[in-house]
Amino acid sequence: MQAIARLSRFVGNTFAIWVLLFAVLAFYFPDHYRWLGAYIVPLLGIIMFGMGLTLSRQDFAEVFVRPGRVAIGVLGQFIIMPGLAWFLTYAFSLPPELAIGVILVGCCPGGTSSNVMTFLARGDLALSVAITSVTTLLAPIVTPALIYFLASQWLEVSASAMFWSIVQVVILPIALGIIVQSLLGEKIKAGVAALPLVSVVAIVAIVAAVVAGNQAKIATSGLLVFSVVVIHNTLGYALGYILARLSGMPLAQRKTLAIEVGMQNSGLGVALASAHFSPLAAVPSAIFSVWHNISGPLVATIFRRMGDGKQ
């Protein structure tokens, strides 16, 4: 088990490399990875189950200890990123399927990667976990509503169907993970050490599946989508930091908010796009997944050098 834990830490620390490597392999050898497309939803469920195994009552204590700061983070997540996505679709005149894909990833809650990046950046980890948890729990209501409001002009959007999808692939697995953790307690801790390995394998498989399934379309529109994703992600970091600064937060919490706002649960975006729209609509989420696992460590490194978070 210790060997698995060490392997898990190594794979987790080199996350961006594996995502990028298999995205490239899937692009040049799509036939080897296309079959993974049938497993996108179960893979996301596994990731969310793992998140549930790591959550505890202490993670939600921040909501009651510092409700104002958690609320600012949640509002920043669900206003800044969807708003930026909507603006960029018009600024770049994206075709409907790509436009709805960009808006979809913008409307997703924060991902667990943001907690890791906050830790590496010496940010406020407790606040990060609280914001991620609250945005994830609100996602079944907020994400479909935002997508319907911002994207229904391009394609038909069924908010009710999306609500049920998010409940199935996010809320139920997280709830099951919390239940298992509460029942098994200390017995589950050894297994939790392997979660980074499981999560990396699942996310890499999801990205590879989408890239392989859309190889031809990525070849023609990939540069455009990549440009939009990079701008979206970068502005998310910047505006999240500015929001925290304007709210009078100390440095550690400014780092946290920047990372929380800038990083999305792109795996959920892939699953929703694949289930409710088209394979092409999943491309922005897949590219976001590749890119934010490159930009996240870079931002965390920059933030880490800014100080110890006590300012």
Coordinates of C-alpha atoms in Angstrom, one line a residue:
M1 CA 0.0 0.0 0.0
Q2 CA 2.9 2.4 0.7
A3 CA 4.2 1.8 -2.8
I4 CA 0.8 2.7 -4.2
A5 CA 0.7 5.8 -2.1
R6 CA 4.2 6.9 -3.4
L7 CA 3.1 6.2 -7.0
S8 CA -0.1 8.1 -6.4
R9 CA 1.9 11.1 -5.1
F10 CA 4.3 11.0 -8.0
V11 CA 1.5 10.8 -10.6
G12 CA -0.4 13.6 -8.8
N13 CA 2.6 15.8 -8.8
T14 CA 3.2 15.3 -12.5
F15 CA -0.5 15.5 -13.4
A16 CA -0.1 18.1 -16.2
I17 CA 2.5 16.0 -18.0
W18 CA 0.2 13.0 -18.1
V19 CA -2.8 15.0 -19.3
L20 CA -0.8 16.6 -22.1
L21 CA 1.0 13.4 -23.1
F22 CA -2.2 11.4 -23.5
A23 CA -4.0 14.3 -25.2
V24 CA -1.3 14.3 -27.8
L25 CA -1.3 10.5 -28.2
A26 CA -5.1 10.6 -28.6
F27 CA -4.8 13.2 -31.3
Y28 CA -2.3 11.3 -33.4
F29 CA -3.6 7.8 -32.6
P30 CA -7.4 8.3 -32.1
D31 CA -8.4 4.8 -32.9
H32 CA -6.6 3.6 -29.8
Y33 CA -8.5 5.9 -27.4
R34 CA -11.9 6.4 -29.0
W35 CA -13.5 3.5 -27.2
L36 CA -13.0 5.4 -23.9
G37 CA -15.8 7.7 -24.9
A38 CA -18.4 5.2 -23.6
Y39 CA -16.9 5.5 -20.1
I40 CA -16.8 9.3 -19.6
V41 CA -19.8 9.5 -17.2
P42 CA -18.7 6.5 -15.0
L43 CA -15.1 7.9 -14.8
L44 CA -16.4 11.3 -13.6
G45 CA -18.5 9.5 -11.1
I46 CA -15.4 7.7 -9.7
I47 CA -13.7 11.1 -9.4
M48 CA -16.6 12.6 -7.5
F49 CA -16.8 9.5 -5.3
G50 CA -13.2 10.0 -4.4
M51 CA -14.0 13.6 -3.5
G52 CA -16.7 12.4 -1.2
L53 CA -14.3 10.1 0.6
T54 CA -12.0 13.1 1.4
L55 CA -14.8 15.4 2.7
S56 CA -15.5 15.9 6.4
R57 CA -17.7 18.1 8.6
Q58 CA -14.6 20.3 9.1
D59 CA -14.6 21.1 5.4
F60 CA -18.0 22.7 5.7
A61 CA -17.2 24.5 9.0
E62 CA -15.7 27.4 7.0
V63 CA -19.2 28.1 5.6
F64 CA -20.3 29.0 9.1
V65 CA -17.0 30.5 10.4
R66 CA -16.5 32.8 7.4
P67 CA -19.8 32.8 5.4
G68 CA -19.1 36.1 3.8
R69 CA -15.8 35.1 2.2
V70 CA -17.2 31.7 1.1
A71 CA -20.2 33.5 -0.5
I72 CA -17.8 35.9 -2.3
G73 CA -15.9 32.9 -3.7
V74 CA -19.1 31.1 -4.8
L75 CA -20.5 34.3 -6.4
G76 CA -17.2 34.9 -8.1
Q77 CA -17.2 31.4 -9.5
F78 CA -20.7 31.5 -10.9
I79 CA -20.6 35.1 -12.2
I80 CA -17.1 35.7 -13.5
M81 CA -16.5 32.5 -15.4
P82 CA -19.9 32.3 -17.1
G83 CA -19.8 36.0 -17.9
L84 CA -16.3 35.7 -19.4
A85 CA -17.4 32.6 -21.4
W86 CA -20.4 34.5 -22.8
F87 CA -18.3 37.5 -23.7
L88 CA -15.6 35.4 -25.4
T89 CA -18.1 33.5 -27.6
Y90 CA -19.2 36.8 -29.1
A91 CA -15.7 38.3 -29.2
F92 CA -14.4 35.3 -31.2
S93 CA -17.6 34.7 -33.2
L94 CA -17.6 31.0 -32.2
P95 CA -19.9 28.6 -34.1
P96 CA -22.9 27.4 -32.0
E97 CA -21.5 24.0 -30.8
L98 CA -18.2 25.5 -29.7
A99 CA -19.9 28.5 -28.2
I100 CA -22.2 26.4 -26.0
G101 CA -19.1 24.2 -25.1
V102 CA -17.2 27.3 -23.9
I103 CA -20.2 28.6 -21.9
L104 CA -20.8 25.1 -20.5
V105 CA -17.3 24.9 -19.0
G106 CA -17.7 28.4 -17.7
C107 CA -20.9 27.5 -15.8
C108 CA -19.4 24.4 -14.1
P109 CA -18.4 24.5 -10.4
G110 CA -14.8 24.5 -9.2
G111 CA -12.8 21.3 -9.4
T112 CA -10.8 19.5 -6.8
S113 CA -7.6 20.5 -8.6
S114 CA -8.1 24.0 -7.3
N115 CA -7.6 22.7 -3.7
V116 CA -4.2 21.1 -4.6
M117 CA -3.1 24.3 -6.4
T118 CA -4.2 26.4 -3.4
F119 CA -2.1 24.2 -1.1
L120 CA 0.9 24.5 -3.4
A121 CA 0.4 28.3 -3.6
R122 CA 0.3 28.6 0.2
G123 CA -3.2 29.9 0.0
D124 CA -6.1 29.4 2.4
L125 CA -6.8 25.7 1.9
A126 CA -9.8 25.6 4.3
L127 CA -11.5 28.4 2.3
S128 CA -10.6 26.7 -1.0
V129 CA -12.2 23.4 0.1
A130 CA -15.3 25.2 1.4
I131 CA -15.8 27.1 -1.9
T132 CA -15.3 24.0 -4.0
S133 CA -17.7 22.0 -1.9
V134 CA -20.4 24.6 -1.9
T135 CA -20.2 25.3 -5.7
T136 CA -20.3 21.6 -6.3
L137 CA -23.4 21.1 -4.2
L138 CA -25.1 24.1 -5.9
A139 CA -24.2 22.9 -9.3
P140 CA -27.4 20.9 -10.0
I141 CA -29.4 24.1 -9.8
V142 CA -27.0 26.8 -10.8
T143 CA -25.2 25.2 -13.7
P144 CA -28.3 24.2 -15.8
A145 CA -29.9 27.6 -15.0
L146 CA -26.9 29.5 -16.2
I147 CA -26.5 27.4 -19.3
Y148 CA -30.1 27.9 -20.2
F149 CA -29.9 31.6 -19.7
L150 CA -26.7 32.1 -21.6
A151 CA -26.7 29.5 -24.3
S152 CA -30.3 28.6 -25.2
Q153 CA -30.2 31.0 -28.2
W154 CA -27.8 28.6 -30.0
L155 CA -29.1 25.2 -29.1
E156 CA -32.0 23.7 -27.2
V157 CA -31.1 23.4 -23.6
S158 CA -33.0 21.2 -21.2
A159 CA -32.3 22.5 -17.7
S160 CA -34.2 19.7 -16.0
A161 CA -32.3 16.9 -17.9
M162 CA -29.0 18.6 -17.0
F163 CA -30.1 18.9 -13.4
W164 CA -30.7 15.1 -13.2
S165 CA -27.3 14.4 -15.0
I166 CA -25.4 16.5 -12.4
V167 CA -27.2 14.8 -9.6
Q168 CA -26.3 11.4 -11.0
V169 CA -22.6 12.0 -11.8
V170 CA -21.7 14.5 -9.1
I171 CA -24.1 14.6 -6.1
L172 CA -24.9 10.9 -5.7
P173 CA -21.2 9.7 -6.0
I174 CA -20.1 12.4 -3.5
A175 CA -22.9 11.5 -1.1
L176 CA -21.9 7.8 -1.4
G177 CA -18.3 8.7 -0.7
I178 CA -19.2 10.6 2.4
I179 CA -21.4 7.7 3.6
V180 CA -18.6 5.2 3.1
Q181 CA -16.1 7.4 4.9
S182 CA -18.5 7.9 7.8
L183 CA -19.1 4.1 8.1
L184 CA -15.6 2.9 7.6
G185 CA -13.7 5.8 9.3
E186 CA -10.0 4.9 9.8
K187 CA -10.3 1.8 7.6
I188 CA -10.7 3.9 4.5
K189 CA -7.6 6.1 5.0
A190 CA -5.2 3.7 3.4
G191 CA -7.4 3.7 0.3
V192 CA -7.6 7.5 0.2
A193 CA -3.9 7.7 -0.3
A194 CA -4.4 6.1 -3.7
L195 CA -7.1 8.6 -4.8
P196 CA -4.7 11.0 -6.6
L197 CA -3.7 8.1 -8.8
V198 CA -7.3 7.1 -9.5
S199 CA -8.3 10.7 -10.2
V200 CA -5.4 11.3 -12.6
V201 CA -6.1 8.1 -14.5
A202 CA -9.8 9.0 -14.8
I203 CA -9.2 12.6 -16.0
V204 CA -6.5 11.5 -18.4
A205 CA -9.0 8.9 -19.9
I206 CA -11.7 11.5 -20.2
V207 CA -9.5 14.0 -22.0
A208 CA -8.1 11.3 -24.3
A209 CA -11.6 10.1 -25.1
V210 CA -12.8 13.6 -26.2
V211 CA -9.6 14.4 -28.1
A212 CA -9.8 11.0 -30.0
G213 CA -13.5 11.4 -30.7
N214 CA -13.0 14.9 -32.1
Q215 CA -9.6 14.6 -33.7
A216 CA -10.6 15.9 -37.1
K217 CA -12.6 18.9 -35.7
I218 CA -9.8 19.8 -33.3
A219 CA -7.4 19.8 -36.2
T220 CA -9.5 22.5 -37.9
S221 CA -10.7 24.5 -34.9
G222 CA -8.3 23.6 -32.1
L223 CA -6.2 26.7 -32.3
L224 CA -9.2 28.9 -32.0
V225 CA -10.7 27.0 -29.1
F226 CA -7.3 26.8 -27.4
S227 CA -6.9 30.6 -27.6
V228 CA -10.4 31.1 -26.1
V229 CA -9.7 28.6 -23.3
V230 CA -6.3 30.2 -22.4
I231 CA -7.9 33.7 -22.3
H232 CA -10.9 32.5 -20.3
N233 CA -8.7 30.7 -17.7
T234 CA -6.2 33.6 -17.4
L235 CA -8.8 36.2 -17.0
G236 CA -10.5 34.0 -14.4
Y237 CA -7.4 33.9 -12.3
A238 CA -6.9 37.7 -12.7
L239 CA -10.5 38.7 -11.9
G240 CA -10.7 36.3 -9.0
Y241 CA -7.6 37.9 -7.5
I242 CA -9.0 41.4 -8.1
L243 CA -12.3 40.5 -6.5
A244 CA -10.6 39.2 -3.4
R245 CA -8.4 42.3 -3.2
L246 CA -11.4 44.6 -3.6
S247 CA -13.1 42.6 -0.8
G248 CA -10.2 43.4 1.5
M249 CA -9.0 39.8 1.8
P250 CA -5.4 39.0 2.9
L251 CA -2.9 37.6 0.5
A252 CA -3.5 33.9 1.2
Q253 CA -7.2 34.4 0.5
R254 CA -6.5 36.4 -2.7
K255 CA -4.5 33.5 -3.9
T256 CA -7.3 31.1 -3.0
L257 CA -10.0 33.1 -4.8
A258 CA -7.9 33.5 -7.9
I259 CA -7.4 29.8 -8.2
E260 CA -11.0 28.9 -7.3
V261 CA -12.4 31.2 -9.9
G262 CA -9.9 30.3 -12.6
M263 CA -10.1 26.5 -12.4
Q264 CA -13.2 24.6 -13.4
N265 CA -14.6 21.1 -13.1
S266 CA -13.9 20.5 -16.8
G267 CA -14.7 16.8 -16.5
L268 CA -18.3 17.7 -15.7
G269 CA -18.3 19.9 -18.7
V270 CA -17.2 17.0 -20.9
A271 CA -19.9 14.7 -19.4
L272 CA -22.7 17.3 -19.8
A273 CA -21.7 18.2 -23.4
S274 CA -21.4 14.6 -24.4
A275 CA -24.8 13.7 -22.9
H276 CA -26.9 16.7 -23.9
F277 CA -25.3 18.4 -26.9
S278 CA -22.6 17.1 -29.3
P279 CA -19.1 15.7 -29.2
L280 CA -17.8 19.0 -30.6
A281 CA -19.3 20.9 -27.6
A282 CA -17.1 18.7 -25.3
V283 CA -13.9 20.0 -27.0
P284 CA -13.6 23.3 -25.0
S285 CA -14.0 21.4 -21.7
A286 CA -11.3 18.8 -22.8
I287 CA -8.9 21.5 -23.8
F288 CA -9.6 23.4 -20.6
S289 CA -8.8 20.3 -18.7
V290 CA -5.4 20.0 -20.5
W291 CA -4.6 23.7 -20.1
H292 CA -5.6 24.4 -16.5
N293 CA -3.5 21.5 -15.4
I294 CA -0.6 23.4 -17.0
S295 CA -1.5 26.9 -15.9
G296 CA -2.5 25.9 -12.4
P297 CA 1.0 24.7 -11.3
L298 CA 2.5 27.8 -13.0
V299 CA 0.1 30.2 -11.1
A300 CA 0.7 28.2 -7.9
T301 CA 4.5 28.7 -8.3
I302 CA 4.1 32.4 -8.9
F303 CA 1.8 32.8 -5.9
R304 CA 4.1 30.7 -3.7
R305 CA 6.9 33.2 -4.3
M306 CA 4.6 36.1 -3.3
G307 CA 4.9 35.4 0.4
D308 CA 3.7 33.1 3.1
G309 CA 0.1 34.3 3.1
K310 CA 0.3 36.3 6.3
Q311 CA 0.1 39.7 4.8

